[in-house]
Tab-separated table of C-alpha atoms in Angstrom:
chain	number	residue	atom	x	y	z
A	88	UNK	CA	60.278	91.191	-24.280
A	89	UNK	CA	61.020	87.371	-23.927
A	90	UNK	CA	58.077	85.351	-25.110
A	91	UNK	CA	58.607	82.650	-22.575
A	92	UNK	CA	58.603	84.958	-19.703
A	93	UNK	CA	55.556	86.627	-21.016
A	94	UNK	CA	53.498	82.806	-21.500
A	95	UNK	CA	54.444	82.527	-17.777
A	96	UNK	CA	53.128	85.908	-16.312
A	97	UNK	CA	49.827	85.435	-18.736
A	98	UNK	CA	48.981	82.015	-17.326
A	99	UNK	CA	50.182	83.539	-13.603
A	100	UNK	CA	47.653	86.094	-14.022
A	101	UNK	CA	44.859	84.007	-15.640
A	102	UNK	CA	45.469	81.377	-12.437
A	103	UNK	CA	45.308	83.479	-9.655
A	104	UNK	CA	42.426	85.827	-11.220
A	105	UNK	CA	43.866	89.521	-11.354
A	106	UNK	CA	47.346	91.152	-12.794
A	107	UNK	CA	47.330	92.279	-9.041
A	108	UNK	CA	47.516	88.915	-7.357
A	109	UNK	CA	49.690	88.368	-9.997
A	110	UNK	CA	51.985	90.680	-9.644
A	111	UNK	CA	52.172	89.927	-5.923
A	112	UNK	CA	53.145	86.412	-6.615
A	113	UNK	CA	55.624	87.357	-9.351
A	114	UNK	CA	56.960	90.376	-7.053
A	115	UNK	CA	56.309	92.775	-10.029
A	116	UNK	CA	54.372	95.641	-10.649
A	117	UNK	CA	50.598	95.190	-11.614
A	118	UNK	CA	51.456	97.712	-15.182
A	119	UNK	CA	54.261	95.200	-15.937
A	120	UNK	CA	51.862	92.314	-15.962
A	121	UNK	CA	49.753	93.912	-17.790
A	122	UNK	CA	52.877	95.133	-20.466
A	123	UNK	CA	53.916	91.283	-20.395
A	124	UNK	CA	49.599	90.544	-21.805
A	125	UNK	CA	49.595	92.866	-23.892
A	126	UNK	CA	52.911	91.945	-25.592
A	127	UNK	CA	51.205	88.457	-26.330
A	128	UNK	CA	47.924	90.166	-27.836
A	129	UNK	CA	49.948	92.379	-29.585
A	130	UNK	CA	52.324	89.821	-31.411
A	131	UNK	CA	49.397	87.316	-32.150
A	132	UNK	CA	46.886	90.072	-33.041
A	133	UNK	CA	44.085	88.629	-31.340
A	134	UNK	CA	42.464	89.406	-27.435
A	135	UNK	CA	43.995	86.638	-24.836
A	136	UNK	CA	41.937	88.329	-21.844
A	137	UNK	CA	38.723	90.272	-21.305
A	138	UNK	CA	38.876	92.387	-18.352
A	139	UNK	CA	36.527	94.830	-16.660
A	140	UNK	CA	37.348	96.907	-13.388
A	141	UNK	CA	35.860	94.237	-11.659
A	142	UNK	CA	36.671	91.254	-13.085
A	143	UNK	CA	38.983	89.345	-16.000
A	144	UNK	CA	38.000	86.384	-17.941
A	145	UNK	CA	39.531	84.394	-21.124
A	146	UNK	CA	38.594	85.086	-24.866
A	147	UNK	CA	38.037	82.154	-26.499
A	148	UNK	CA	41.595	82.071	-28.309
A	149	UNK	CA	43.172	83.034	-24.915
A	150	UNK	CA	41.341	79.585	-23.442
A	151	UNK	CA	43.125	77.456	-26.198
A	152	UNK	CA	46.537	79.597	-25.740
A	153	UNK	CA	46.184	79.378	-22.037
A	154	UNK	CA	46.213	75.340	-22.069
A	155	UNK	CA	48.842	75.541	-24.353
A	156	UNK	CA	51.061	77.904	-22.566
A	157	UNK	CA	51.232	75.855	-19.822
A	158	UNK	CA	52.186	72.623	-21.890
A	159	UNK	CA	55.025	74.960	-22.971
A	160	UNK	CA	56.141	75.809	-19.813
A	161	UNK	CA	56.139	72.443	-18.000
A	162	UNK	CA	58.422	71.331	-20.825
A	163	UNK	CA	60.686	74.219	-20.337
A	164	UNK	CA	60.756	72.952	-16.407
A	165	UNK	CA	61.532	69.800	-17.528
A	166	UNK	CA	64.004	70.543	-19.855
A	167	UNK	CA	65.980	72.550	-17.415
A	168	UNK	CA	65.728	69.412	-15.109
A	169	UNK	CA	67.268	66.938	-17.343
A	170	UNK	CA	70.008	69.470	-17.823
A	171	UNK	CA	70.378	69.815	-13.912
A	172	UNK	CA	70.522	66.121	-13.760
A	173	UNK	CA	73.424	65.813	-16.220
A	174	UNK	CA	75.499	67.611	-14.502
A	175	UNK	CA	74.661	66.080	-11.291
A	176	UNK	CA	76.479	63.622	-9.260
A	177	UNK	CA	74.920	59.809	-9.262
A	178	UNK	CA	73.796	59.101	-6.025
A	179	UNK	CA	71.647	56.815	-3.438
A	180	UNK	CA	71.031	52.777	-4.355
A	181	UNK	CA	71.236	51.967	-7.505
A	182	UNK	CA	69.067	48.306	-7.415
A	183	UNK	CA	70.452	46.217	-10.397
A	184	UNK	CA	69.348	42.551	-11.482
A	185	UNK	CA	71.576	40.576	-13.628
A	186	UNK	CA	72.135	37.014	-15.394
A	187	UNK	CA	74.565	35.329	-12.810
A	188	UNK	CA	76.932	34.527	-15.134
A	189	UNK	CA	77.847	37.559	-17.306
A	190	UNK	CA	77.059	39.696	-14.074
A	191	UNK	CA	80.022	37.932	-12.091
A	192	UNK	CA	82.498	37.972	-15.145
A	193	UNK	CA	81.537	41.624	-16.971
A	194	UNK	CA	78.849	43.454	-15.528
A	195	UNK	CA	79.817	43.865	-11.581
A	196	UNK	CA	83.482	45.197	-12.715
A	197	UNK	CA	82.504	47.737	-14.830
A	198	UNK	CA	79.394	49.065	-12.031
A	199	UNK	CA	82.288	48.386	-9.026
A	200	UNK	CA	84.346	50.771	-11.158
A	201	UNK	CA	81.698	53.497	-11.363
A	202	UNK	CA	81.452	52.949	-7.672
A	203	UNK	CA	84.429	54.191	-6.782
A	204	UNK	CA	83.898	57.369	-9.070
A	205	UNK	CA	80.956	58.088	-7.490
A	206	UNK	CA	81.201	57.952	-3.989
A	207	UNK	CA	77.701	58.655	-3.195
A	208	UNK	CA	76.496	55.869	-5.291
A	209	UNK	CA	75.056	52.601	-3.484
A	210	UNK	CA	74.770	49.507	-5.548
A	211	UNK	CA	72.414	46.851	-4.719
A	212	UNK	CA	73.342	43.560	-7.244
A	213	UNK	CA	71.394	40.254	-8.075
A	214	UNK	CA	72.764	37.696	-9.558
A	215	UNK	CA	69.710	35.122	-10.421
A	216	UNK	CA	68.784	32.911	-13.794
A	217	UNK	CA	66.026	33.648	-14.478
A	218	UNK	CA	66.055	37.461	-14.403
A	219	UNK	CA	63.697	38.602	-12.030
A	220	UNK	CA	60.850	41.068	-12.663
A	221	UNK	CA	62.031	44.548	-13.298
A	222	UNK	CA	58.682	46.410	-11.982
A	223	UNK	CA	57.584	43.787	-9.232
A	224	UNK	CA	60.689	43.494	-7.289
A	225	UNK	CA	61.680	46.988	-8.115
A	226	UNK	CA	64.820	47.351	-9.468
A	227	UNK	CA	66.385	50.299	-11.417
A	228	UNK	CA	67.937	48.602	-13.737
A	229	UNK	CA	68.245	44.908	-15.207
A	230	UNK	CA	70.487	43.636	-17.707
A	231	UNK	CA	69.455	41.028	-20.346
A	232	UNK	CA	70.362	38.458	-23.206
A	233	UNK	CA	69.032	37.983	-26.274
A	234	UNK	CA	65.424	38.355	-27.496
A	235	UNK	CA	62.961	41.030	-25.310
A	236	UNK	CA	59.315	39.668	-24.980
A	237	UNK	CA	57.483	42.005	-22.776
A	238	UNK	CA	58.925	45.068	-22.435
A	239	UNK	CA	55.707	47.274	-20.908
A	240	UNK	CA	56.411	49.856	-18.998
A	241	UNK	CA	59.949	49.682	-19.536
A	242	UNK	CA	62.892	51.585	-21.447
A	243	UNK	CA	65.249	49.288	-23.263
A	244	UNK	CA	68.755	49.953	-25.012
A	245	UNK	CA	71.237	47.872	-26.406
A	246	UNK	CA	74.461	48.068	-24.919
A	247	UNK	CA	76.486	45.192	-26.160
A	248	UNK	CA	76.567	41.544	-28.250
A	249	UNK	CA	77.966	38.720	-27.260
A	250	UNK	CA	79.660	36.593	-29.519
A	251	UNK	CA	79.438	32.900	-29.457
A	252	UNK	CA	82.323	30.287	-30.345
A	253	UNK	CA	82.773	27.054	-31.032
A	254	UNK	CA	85.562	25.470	-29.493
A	255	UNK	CA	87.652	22.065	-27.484
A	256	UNK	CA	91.290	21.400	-27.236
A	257	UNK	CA	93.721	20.358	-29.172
A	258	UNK	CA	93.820	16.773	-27.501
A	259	UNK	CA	90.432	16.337	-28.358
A	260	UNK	CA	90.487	17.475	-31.978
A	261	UNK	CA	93.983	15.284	-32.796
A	262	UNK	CA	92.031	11.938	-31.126
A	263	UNK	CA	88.762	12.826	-33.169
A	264	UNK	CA	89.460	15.014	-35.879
A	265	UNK	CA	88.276	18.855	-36.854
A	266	UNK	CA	85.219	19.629	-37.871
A	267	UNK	CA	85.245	21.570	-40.660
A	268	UNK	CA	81.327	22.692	-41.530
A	269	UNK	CA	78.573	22.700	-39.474
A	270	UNK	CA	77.271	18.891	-40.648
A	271	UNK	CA	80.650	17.640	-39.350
A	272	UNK	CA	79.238	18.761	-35.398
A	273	UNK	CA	77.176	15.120	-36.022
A	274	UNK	CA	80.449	13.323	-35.825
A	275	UNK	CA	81.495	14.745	-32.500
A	276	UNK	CA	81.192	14.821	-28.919
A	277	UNK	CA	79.220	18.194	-27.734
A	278	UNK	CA	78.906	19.539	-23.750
A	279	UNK	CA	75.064	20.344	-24.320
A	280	UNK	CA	73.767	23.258	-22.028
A	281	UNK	CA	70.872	22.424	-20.585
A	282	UNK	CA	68.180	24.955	-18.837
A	283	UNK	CA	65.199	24.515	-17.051
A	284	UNK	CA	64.929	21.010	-18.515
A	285	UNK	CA	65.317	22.391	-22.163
A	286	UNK	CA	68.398	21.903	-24.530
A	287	UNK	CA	69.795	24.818	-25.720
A	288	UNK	CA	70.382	24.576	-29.710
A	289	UNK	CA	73.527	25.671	-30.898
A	290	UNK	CA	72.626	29.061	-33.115
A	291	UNK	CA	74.380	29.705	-36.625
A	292	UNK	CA	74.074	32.798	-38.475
A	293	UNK	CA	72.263	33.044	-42.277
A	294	UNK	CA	72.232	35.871	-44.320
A	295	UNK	CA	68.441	36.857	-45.111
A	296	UNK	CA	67.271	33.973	-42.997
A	297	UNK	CA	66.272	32.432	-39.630
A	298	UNK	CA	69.827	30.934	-38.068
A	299	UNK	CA	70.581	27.133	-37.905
A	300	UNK	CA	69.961	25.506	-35.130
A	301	UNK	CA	71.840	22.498	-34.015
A	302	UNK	CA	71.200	20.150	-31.265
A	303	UNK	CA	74.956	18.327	-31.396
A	304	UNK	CA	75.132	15.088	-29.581
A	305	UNK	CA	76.969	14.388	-25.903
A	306	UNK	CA	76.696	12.901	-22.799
A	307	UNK	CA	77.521	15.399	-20.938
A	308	UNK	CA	73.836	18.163	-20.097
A	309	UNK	CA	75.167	20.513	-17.767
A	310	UNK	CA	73.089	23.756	-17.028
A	311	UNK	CA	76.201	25.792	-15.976
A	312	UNK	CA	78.454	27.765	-18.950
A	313	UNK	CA	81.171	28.234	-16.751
A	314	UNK	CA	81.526	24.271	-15.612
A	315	UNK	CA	80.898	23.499	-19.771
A	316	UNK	CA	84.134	25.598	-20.360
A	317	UNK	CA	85.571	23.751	-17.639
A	318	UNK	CA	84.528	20.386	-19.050
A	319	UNK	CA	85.699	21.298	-22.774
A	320	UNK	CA	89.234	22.514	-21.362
A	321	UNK	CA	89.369	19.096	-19.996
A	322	UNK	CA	88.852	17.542	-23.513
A	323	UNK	CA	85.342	16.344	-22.973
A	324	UNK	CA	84.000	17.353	-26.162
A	325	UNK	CA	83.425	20.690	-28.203
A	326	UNK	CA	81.028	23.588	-26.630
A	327	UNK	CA	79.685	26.389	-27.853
A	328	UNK	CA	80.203	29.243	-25.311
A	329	UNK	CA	80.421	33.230	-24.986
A	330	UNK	CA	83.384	34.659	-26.414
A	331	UNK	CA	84.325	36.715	-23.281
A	332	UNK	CA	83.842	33.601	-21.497
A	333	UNK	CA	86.340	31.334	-23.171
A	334	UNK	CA	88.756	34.444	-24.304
A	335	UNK	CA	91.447	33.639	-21.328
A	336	UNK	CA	91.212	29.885	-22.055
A	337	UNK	CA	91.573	30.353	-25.875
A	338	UNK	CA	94.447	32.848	-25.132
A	339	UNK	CA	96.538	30.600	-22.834
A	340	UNK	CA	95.739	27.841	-25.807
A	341	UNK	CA	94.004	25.739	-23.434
A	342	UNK	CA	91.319	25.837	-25.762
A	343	UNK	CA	90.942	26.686	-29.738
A	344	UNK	CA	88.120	28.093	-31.530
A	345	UNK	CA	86.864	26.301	-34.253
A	346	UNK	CA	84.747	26.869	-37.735
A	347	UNK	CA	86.524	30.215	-38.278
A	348	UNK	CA	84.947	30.742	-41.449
A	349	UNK	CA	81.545	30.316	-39.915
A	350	UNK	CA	79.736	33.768	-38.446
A	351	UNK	CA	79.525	33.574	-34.778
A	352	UNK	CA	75.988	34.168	-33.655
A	353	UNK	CA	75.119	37.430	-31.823
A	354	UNK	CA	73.051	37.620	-28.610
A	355	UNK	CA	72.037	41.287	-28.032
A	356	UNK	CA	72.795	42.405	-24.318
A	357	UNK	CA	70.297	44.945	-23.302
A	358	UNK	CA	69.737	47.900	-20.377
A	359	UNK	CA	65.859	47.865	-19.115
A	360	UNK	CA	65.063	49.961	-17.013
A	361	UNK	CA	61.242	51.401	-15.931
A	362	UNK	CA	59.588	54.156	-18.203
A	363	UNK	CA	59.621	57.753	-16.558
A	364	UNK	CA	59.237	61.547	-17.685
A	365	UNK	CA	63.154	61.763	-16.525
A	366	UNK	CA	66.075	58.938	-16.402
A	367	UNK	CA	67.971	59.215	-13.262
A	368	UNK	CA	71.327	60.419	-13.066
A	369	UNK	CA	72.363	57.185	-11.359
A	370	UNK	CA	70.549	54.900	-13.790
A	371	UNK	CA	72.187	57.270	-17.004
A	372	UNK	CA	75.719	56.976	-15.234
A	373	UNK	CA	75.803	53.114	-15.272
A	374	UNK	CA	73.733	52.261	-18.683
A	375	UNK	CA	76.257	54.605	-20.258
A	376	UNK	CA	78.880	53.235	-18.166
A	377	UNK	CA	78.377	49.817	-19.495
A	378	UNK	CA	77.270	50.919	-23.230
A	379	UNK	CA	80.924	52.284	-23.223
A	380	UNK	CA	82.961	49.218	-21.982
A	381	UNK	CA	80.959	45.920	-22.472
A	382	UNK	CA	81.428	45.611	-26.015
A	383	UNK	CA	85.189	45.565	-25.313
A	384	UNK	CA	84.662	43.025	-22.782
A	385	UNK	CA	82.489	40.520	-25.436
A	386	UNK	CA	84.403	41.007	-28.939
């Protein structure tokens, strides 16, 4: 007999008090309940049930295989329901927060495209710096930049890193020179990033240590990446910018990268999204969506 179907008539039986009642509920005849019992007994050697023409109560082992039986079978139910929901279609809103940015330039393409797969998929987008909260304004899924501080109640994955470049233009470099290590960044003009009233160091890797961290000087604070590119492809100074950001401009030769023999620093882009017993198909869909293309989008 199957061993799973026999856990399930056992803790039937034991719930609703009689292999009669249970074999009314299972639509099955009261001696195959009791064949299904004493399969169990039989194959663990031991009593599961003690039962009396008037009544049935649990042995002491059958108490401790009862509880576990039905740990065993909720599983089972939930196994068979992440399977169900891998083969089923995303669908309803999908509520996503994102940095305003690298949601605009990466992350809305890539969830517009698994839009129109999925045409019963909704997507509700924010575009805000700072992220919002995940759990308090209820979203299904945010996307986020480098280090993760509090991450309770949430599931995290990494799904990309984003590269970051030093670069100007040529007109620049030939009226001040190259730099050609990362002590050479005193000499020159930098477009500094500035956030909530805080200067953004630029980050260098080390092997086996913390990174360097630079504060260049510049004139020019600006707390928008996409107006610093603009600034540096106007010869302004040098920046130090996303990869995927500058990747057109550096391209069309508007602007060059610099310190090629120096590591580029890696921000880890990460998926959050809040803890559950089951991801939802819709939330699966686009965290593997973007696990899949990003990191084509930021190398």
């Amino acid at each position: 007999m199957d061993r799973l179907t026999s856990m399930a008539v056992f803790v039937k039986a034991v719930d609703v008090g009689s292999f009669a009642a249970a074999a009314d509920a299972l639509e099955m005849s009261g001696p195959m309940v009791g064949k299904h019992v004493r399969f169990l007994e039989e194959r663990l050697g031991v009593r599961l049930l003690n039962r009396t023409t008037r009544r049935q109560s649990l042995t002491e082992t059958g108490q401790a295989y009862y509880e576990r039986c039905r740990t065993v079978l909720a599983e089972a139910v939930a196994a068979d329901a992440v399977a169900s929901d891998e083969l089923s279609e995303p669908r309803g809103r999908l509520r996503v927060t994102v940095p305003a940015l690298l949601g605009r330039h990466c992350i809305a393409p890539l969830l517009m495209k698994l839009a129109r797969r999925y045409p019963h998929l909704e997507l509700d987008l924010s575009f805000g710096d700072p992220i919002a909260d995940i759990i308090e304004g209820r979203y299904d899924l945010a996307i986020r930049t480098g280090d993760l501080h509090d991450q309770s109640g949430l599931m995290t994955r990494r799904i990309a890193s984003q590269r970051m470049v030093v670069c100007g233009t040529r007109s620049y470099l030939r009226a001040n020179g190259k730099p050609k290590s990362l002590d050479d960044l005193a000499q020159h003009q930098a477009i500094i990033y500035r956030r909530s009233g805080r200067v953004r160091p630029w980050l260098f890797p080390r092997e086996g240590q913390p990174p360097s961290e630079i504060v260049p000087a510049g004139r020019l604070r600006l707390d928008d990446l996409d107006a610093i590119a603009d600034a540096a492809s106007q010869g302004m100074g040098l920046a130090w910018l996303p990869y995927w950001l500058v990747r057109e401009r550096l391209r069309a030769g508007r602007l060059v990268t610099l310190l090629s023999g120096q590591p580029g620093f890696l921000y880890d882009c990460h998926a959050l999204w809040p803890r559950s017993s089951r991801m939802p198909p819709k939330v699966r869909a686009a965290v593997d969506a973007l696990a899949a293309a990003l990191p084509k989008l930021m190398t």
